[in-house]
Coordinates of C-alpha atoms and ligand atoms in Angstrom, one line a residue:
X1 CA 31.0 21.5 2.7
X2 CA 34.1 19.6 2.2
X3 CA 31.7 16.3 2.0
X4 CA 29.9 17.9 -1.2
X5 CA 33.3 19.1 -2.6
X6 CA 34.6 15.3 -2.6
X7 CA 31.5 14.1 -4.2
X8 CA 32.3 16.8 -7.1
X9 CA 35.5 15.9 -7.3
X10 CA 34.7 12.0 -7.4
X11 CA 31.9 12.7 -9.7
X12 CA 34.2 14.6 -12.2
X13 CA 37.2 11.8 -12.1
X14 CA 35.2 8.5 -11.6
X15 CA 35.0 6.7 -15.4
X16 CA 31.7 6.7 -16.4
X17 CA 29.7 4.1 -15.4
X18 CA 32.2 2.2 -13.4
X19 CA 30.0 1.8 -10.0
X20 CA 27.7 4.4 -10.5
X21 CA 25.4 2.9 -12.1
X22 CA 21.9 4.7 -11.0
X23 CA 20.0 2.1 -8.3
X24 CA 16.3 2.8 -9.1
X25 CA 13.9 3.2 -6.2
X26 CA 11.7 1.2 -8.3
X27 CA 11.9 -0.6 -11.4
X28 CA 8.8 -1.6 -13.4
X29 CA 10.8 -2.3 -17.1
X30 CA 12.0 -5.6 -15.4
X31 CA 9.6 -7.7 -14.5
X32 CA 7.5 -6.6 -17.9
X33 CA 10.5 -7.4 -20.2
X34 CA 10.4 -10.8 -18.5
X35 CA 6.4 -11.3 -18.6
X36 CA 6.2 -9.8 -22.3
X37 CA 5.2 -13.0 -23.5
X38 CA 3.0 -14.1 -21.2
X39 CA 1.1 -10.8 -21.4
X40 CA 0.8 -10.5 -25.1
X41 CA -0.6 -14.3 -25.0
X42 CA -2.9 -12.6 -22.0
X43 CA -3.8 -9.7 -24.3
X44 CA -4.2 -11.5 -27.8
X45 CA -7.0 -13.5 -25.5
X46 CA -9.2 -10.9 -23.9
X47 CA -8.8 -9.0 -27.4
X48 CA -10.0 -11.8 -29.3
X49 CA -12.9 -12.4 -26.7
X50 CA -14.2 -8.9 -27.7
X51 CA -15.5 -8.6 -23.8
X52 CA -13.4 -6.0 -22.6
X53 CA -15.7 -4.9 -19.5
X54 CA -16.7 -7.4 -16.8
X55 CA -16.6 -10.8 -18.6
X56 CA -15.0 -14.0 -18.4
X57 CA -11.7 -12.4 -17.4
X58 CA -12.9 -10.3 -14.6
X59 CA -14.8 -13.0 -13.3
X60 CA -11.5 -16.0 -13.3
X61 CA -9.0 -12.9 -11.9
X62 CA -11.9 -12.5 -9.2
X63 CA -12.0 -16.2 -8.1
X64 CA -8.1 -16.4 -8.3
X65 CA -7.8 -13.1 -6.4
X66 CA -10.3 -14.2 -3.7
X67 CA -8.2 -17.4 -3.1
X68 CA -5.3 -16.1 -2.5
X69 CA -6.6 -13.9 0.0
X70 CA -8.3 -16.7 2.0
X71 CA -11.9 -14.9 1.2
X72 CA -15.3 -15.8 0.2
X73 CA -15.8 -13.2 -2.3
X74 CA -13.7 -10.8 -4.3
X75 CA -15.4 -7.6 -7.0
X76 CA -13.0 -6.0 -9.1
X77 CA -13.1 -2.6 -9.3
X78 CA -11.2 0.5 -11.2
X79 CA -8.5 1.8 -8.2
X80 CA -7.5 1.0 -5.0
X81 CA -9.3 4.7 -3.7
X82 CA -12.8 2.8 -5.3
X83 CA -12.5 0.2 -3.7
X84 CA -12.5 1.7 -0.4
X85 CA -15.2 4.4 -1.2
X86 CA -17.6 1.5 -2.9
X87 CA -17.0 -1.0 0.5
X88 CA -18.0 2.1 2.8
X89 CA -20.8 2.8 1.0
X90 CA -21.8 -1.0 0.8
X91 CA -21.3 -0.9 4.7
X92 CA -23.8 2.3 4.5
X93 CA -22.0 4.9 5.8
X94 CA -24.2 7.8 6.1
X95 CA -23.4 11.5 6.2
X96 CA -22.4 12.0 10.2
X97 CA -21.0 9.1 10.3
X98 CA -17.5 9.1 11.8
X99 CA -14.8 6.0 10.8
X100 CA -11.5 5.6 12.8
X101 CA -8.1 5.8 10.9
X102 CA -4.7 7.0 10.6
X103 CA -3.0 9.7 9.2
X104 CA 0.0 8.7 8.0
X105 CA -1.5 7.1 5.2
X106 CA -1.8 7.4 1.7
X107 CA -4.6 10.4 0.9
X108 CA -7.1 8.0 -0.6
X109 CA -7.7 6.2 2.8
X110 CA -9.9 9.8 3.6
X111 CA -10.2 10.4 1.0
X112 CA -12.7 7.8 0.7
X113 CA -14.2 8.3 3.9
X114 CA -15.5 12.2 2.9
X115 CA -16.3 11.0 -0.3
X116 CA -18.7 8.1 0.9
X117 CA -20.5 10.7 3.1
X118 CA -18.5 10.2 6.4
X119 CA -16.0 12.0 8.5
X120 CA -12.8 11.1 9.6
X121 CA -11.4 10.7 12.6
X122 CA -7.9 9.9 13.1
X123 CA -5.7 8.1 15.9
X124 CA -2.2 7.9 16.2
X125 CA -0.3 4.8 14.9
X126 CA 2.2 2.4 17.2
X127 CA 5.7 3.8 17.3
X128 CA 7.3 -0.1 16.6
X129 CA 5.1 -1.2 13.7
X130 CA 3.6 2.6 12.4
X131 CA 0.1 1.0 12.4
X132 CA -3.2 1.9 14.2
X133 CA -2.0 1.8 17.4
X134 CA -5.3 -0.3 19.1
X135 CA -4.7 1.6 22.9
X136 CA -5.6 4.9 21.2
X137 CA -9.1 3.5 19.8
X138 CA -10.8 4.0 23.1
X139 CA -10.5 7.9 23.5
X140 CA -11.5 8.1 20.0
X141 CA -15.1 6.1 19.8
X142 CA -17.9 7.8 19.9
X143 CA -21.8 7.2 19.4
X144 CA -21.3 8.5 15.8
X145 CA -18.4 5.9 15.4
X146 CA -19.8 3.3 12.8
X147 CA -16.2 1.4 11.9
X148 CA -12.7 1.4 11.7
X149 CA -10.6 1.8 8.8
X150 CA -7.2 0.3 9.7
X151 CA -4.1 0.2 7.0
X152 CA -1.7 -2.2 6.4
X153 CA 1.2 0.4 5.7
X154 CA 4.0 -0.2 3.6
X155 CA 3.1 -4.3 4.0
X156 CA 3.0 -4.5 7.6
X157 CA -0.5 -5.6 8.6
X158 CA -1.9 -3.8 11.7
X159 CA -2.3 -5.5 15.0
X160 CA -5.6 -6.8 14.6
X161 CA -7.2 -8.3 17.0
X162 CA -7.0 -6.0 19.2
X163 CA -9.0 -3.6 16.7
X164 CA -11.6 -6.3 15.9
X165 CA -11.9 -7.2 19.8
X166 CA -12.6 -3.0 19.9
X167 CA -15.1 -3.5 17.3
X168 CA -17.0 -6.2 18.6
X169 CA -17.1 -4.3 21.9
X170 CA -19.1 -1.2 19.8
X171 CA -21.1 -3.0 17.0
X172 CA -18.4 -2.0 14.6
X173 CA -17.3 -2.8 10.9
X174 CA -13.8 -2.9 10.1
X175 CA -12.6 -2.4 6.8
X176 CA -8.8 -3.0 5.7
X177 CA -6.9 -0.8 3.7
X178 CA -4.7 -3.7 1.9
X179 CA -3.6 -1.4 -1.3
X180 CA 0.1 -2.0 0.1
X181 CA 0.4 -5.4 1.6
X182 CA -0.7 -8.2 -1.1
X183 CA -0.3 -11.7 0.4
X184 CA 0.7 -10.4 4.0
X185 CA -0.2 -12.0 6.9
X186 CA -1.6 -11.4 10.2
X187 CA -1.0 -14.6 12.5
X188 CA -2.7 -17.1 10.1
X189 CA -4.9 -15.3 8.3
X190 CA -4.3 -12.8 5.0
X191 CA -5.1 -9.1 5.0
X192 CA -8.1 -8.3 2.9
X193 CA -10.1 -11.5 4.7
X194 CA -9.7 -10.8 8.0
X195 CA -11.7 -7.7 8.9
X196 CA -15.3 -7.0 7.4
X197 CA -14.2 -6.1 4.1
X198 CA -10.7 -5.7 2.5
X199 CA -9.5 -3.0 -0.4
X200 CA -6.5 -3.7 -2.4
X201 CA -4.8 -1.7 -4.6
X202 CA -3.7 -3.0 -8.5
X203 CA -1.3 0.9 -8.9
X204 CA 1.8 -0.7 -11.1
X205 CA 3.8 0.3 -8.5
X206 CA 2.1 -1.5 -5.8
X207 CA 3.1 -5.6 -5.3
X208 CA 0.6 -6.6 -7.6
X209 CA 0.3 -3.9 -9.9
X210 CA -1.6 -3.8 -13.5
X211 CA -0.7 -2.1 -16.1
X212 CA -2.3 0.9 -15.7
X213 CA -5.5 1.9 -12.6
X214 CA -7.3 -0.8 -11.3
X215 CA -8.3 -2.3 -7.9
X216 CA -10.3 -5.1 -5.4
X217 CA -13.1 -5.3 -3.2
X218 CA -12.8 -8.6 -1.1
X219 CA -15.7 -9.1 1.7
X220 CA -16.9 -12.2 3.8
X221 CA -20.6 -11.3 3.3
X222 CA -22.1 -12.4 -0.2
X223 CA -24.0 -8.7 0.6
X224 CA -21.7 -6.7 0.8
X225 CA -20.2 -8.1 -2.1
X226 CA -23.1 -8.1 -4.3
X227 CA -23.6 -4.2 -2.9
X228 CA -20.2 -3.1 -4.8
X229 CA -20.5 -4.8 -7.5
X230 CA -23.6 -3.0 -8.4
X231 CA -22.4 0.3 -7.3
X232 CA -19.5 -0.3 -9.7
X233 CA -21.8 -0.5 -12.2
X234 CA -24.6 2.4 -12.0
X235 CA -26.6 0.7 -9.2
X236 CA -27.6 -2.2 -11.6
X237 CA -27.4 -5.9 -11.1
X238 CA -29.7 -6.0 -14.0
X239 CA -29.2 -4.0 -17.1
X240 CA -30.5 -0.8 -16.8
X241 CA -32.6 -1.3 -13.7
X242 CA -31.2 0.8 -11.0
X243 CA -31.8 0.2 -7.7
X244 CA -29.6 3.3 -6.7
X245 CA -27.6 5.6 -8.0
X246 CA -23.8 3.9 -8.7
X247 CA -20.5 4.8 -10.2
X248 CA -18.7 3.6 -12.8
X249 CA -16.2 2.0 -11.4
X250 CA -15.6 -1.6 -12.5
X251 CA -12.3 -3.8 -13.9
X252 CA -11.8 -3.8 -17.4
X253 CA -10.6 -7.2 -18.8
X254 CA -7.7 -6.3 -20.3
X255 CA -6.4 -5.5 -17.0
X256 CA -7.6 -8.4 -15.9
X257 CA -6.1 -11.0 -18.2
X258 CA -2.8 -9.0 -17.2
X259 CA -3.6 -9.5 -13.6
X260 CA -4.0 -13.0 -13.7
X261 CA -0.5 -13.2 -15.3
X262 CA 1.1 -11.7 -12.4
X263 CA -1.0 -12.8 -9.6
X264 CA 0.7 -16.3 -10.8
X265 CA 4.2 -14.7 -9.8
X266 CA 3.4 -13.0 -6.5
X267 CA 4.6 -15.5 -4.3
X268 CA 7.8 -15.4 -5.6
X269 CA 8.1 -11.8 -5.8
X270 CA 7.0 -11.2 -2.1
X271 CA 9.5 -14.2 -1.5
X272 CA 12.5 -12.0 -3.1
X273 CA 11.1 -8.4 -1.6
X274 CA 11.5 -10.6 1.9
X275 CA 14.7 -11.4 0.7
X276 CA 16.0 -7.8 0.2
X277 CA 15.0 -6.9 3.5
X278 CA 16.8 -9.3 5.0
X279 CA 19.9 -8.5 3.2
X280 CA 19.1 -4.8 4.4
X281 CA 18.3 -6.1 7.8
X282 CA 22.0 -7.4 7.9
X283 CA 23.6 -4.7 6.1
X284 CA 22.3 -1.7 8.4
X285 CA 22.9 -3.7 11.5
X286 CA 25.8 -1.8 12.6
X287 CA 24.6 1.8 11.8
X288 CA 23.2 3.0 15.0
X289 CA 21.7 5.9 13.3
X290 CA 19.6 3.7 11.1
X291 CA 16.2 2.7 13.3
X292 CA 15.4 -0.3 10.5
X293 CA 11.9 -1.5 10.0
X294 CA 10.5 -3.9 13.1
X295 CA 9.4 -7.4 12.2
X296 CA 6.5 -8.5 14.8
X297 CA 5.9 -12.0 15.7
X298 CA 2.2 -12.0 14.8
X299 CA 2.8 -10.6 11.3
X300 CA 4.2 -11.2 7.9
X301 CA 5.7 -8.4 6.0
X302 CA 5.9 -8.4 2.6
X303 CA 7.9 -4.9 2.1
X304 CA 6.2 -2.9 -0.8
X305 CA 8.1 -0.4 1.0
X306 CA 11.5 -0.8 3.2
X307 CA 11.4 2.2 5.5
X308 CA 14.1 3.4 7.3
X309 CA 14.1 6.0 10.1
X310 CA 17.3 7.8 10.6
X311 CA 18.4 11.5 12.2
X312 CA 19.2 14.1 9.5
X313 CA 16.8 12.3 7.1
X314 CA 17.0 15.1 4.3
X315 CA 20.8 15.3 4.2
X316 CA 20.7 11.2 3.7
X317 CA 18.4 11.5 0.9
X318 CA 20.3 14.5 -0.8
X319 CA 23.9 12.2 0.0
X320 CA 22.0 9.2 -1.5
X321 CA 20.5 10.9 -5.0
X322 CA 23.9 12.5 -4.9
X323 CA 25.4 8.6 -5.2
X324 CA 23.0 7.8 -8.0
X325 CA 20.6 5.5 -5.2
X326 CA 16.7 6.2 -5.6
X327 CA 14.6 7.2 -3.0
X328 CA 11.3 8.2 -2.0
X329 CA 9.0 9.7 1.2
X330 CA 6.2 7.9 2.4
X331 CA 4.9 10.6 3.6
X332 CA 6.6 13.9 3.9
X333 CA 3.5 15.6 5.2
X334 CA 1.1 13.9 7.8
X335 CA -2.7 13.9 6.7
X336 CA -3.9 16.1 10.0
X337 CA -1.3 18.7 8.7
X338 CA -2.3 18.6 5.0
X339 CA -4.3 21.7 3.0
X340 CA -6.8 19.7 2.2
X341 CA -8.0 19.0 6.0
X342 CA -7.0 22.6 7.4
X343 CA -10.7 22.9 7.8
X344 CA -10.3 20.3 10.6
X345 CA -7.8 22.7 12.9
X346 CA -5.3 20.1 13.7
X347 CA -1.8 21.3 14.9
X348 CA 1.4 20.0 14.9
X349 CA 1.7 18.0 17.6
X350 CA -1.6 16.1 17.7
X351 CA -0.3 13.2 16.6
X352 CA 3.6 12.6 17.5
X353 CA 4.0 9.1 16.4
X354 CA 3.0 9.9 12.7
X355 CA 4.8 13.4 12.7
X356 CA 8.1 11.5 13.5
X357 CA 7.6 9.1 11.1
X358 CA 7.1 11.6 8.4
X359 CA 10.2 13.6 9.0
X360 CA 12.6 10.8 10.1
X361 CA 11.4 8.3 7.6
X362 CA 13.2 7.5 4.2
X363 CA 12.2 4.5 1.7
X364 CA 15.0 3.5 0.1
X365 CA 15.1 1.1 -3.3
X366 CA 12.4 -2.0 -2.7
X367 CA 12.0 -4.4 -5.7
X368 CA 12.1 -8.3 -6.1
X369 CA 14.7 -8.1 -8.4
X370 CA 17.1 -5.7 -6.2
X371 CA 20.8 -7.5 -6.2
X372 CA 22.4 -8.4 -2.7
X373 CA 25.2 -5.6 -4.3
X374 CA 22.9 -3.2 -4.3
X375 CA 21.6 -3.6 -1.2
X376 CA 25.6 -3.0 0.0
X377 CA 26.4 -0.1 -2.0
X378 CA 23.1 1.6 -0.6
X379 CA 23.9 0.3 2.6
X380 CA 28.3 1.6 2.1
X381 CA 26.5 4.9 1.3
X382 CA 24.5 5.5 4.2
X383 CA 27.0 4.1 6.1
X384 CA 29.5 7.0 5.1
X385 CA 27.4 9.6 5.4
X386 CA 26.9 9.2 9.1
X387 CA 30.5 8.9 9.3
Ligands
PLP1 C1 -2.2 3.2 -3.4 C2 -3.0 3.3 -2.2 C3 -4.4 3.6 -2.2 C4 -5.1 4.0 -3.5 O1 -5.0 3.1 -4.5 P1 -5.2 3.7 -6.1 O2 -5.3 2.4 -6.8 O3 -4.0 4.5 -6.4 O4 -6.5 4.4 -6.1 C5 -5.1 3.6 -1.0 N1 -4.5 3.4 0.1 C6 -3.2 3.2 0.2 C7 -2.6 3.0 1.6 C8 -2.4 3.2 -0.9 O5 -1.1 3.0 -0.8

């Protein structure tokens, strides 16, 4: 009460703008004002080319994409969500078919899995890194268990081999869901190339975004690849002779002459988001209320998210929009308690780890270009709200 009546009262007397400037959780006019040249060149091109599906384009962001994951083969495809549902049905999921994952993920993750034919089955994720947690893999395989969908949440890669040891043990695929961890690193290997099949996610948001929907297939075998990228296009690999039915589901050059533009800055961007969490890192230290996100040894984190988990989560978030700081839930509801899977029966409960993360979690502003004062005045006001 009297905390909400001094924030009135500051509100009312602080000059305008002096401080309170508004902190965005995200900020995509940045980086585009800086790269407006560079994309217009990028646009003038692809328009003048006159391909604007598949093409030259597609086919260089592809290559480029596929090296910087460390991985044979790379399709490009229209979302993040296709490029999971085309990989399971290149690693021929049938209806039945059950495929391990999480649920504090993204919806598209199952998403994917019902819409390819299969049916999800979901563990519980580690309490230090809020990944698949490998030790709960064994209660969950069954004979109908064909692979394991693991996600690399918020740009912290699962523990893998563990899972891959678990999938060797059954005859299992493994796909990863990289649509949040770009670049990040598992001991010395990059998501996306080390399991089966990788699916990355271009959402403007995400690390590498586009400007507007598009996403990545990435795959070891030269099958599996060559299996999407005929589903993306109606089952063909030769014009209009289908060899089943498809989608359509491909890259369009435009988006990815605009790719190509910013896959040339991600380095540096994941550089700078590493950067910001460390200044968090530091500047939360002393809150004990704040549990701060857990660096592993094996892994490198490349923060499309910085996650905090803290008691009172709600009352934060309402102090913190109240001090003109953006922030966002990833995710307020698990996927076991959601609507859409009530058909499934699952109660609170089942799943303790993710059901803690969701209501204790807060992601507050994450962005390369984030100043180290920003970091501190997020940091002074979280600092006196648990005071
Ligand atoms: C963004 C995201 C997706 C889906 O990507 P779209 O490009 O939006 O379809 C899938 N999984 C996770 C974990 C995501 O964050």
């Amino acid at each position: 009460m009297a905390r909400s009546n001094m924030a009135t009262t500051e509100q009312a007397t602080a000059p305008r703008g002096a401080g309170t400037e508004r902190i965005p959780f995200l900020d995509l006019i940045t980086p585009h004002r800086q790269l407006e040249p560079e994309l217009t060149a990028a646009f003038r091109r692809a328009v003048r080319a006159g391909a604007f599906i598949g093409g030259g384009e597609v086919e260089a962001f592809e290559a480029e994409f596929a090296a910087f994951c460390g991985t044979p083969h790379c399709v490009g495809v229209s979302s993040g969500t296709d490029a999971l549902r085309l990989a399971l049905h290149a690693l021929d999921l049938r209806p039945g078919d059950e495929v391990i994952t999480v649920p504090n993920t993204f919806i598209a993750t199952t998403e994917a899995i019902s819409q390819a034919g299969g049916t999800v089955r979901f563990v519980d994720v580690d309490e230090a890194t809020l990944t698949m947690n490998p030790q709960a893999l064994g209660a969950a395989i069954s004979p109908r268990v064909v692979g394991i969908l693991p996600v690399h949440l918020y740009g912290q890669p699962a523990d893998m081999d563990p899972i891959l040891e678990v999938a060797r043990q059954h005859g299992l695929w493994v796909l990863e869901d990289a649509c949040q961890a770009h670049g990040a690193r598992y001991r010395d290997r990059s998501v996306g190339g080390i399991g089966t099949m990788g699916a990355f996610s271009f959402y403007p948001g995400k690390n590498l975004g586009a400007l507007g929907d598009a996403g990545a297939v990435t795959a070891r075998e030269a099958g599996h690849a060559a299996r999407v990228r005929r589903l993306r296009e109606h089952g063909q690999a030769r014009k209009y002779y289908h060899d089943e039915e498809g989608y359509t589901a491909r890259l369009d050059a435009i988006q990815a002459a605009f790719l190509r533009v910013k896959l040339r800055h991600l380095d540096d961007w994941t550089e700078r988001r590493r950067r910001v969490a460390r200044w968090y890192d530091a500047a939360l230290a002393d809150i004990p209320e704040v549990h701060r996100p857990t660096k592993v040894s094996y892994a490198k984190h490349v923060y499309h998210l910085y996650v905090v988990r803290v008691p009172n989560r709600d009352g934060l978030r309402r102090h913190l929009e109240k001090a003109q700081i953006g922030v966002g839930l990833h995710y307020p509801l698990p996927l076991h308690l959601q609507q859409a899977y009530a058909q499934h029966g699952y109660r609170a409960g089942a799943f303790p780890v993710t059901e803690r993360s969701a209501n204790m979690g807060l992601s507050l502003p994450m962005f390369p270009e984030l100043t180290e004062a920003q970091v501190a005045r997020v940091a002074d006001a979280i600092r006196a709200f648990y005071r």
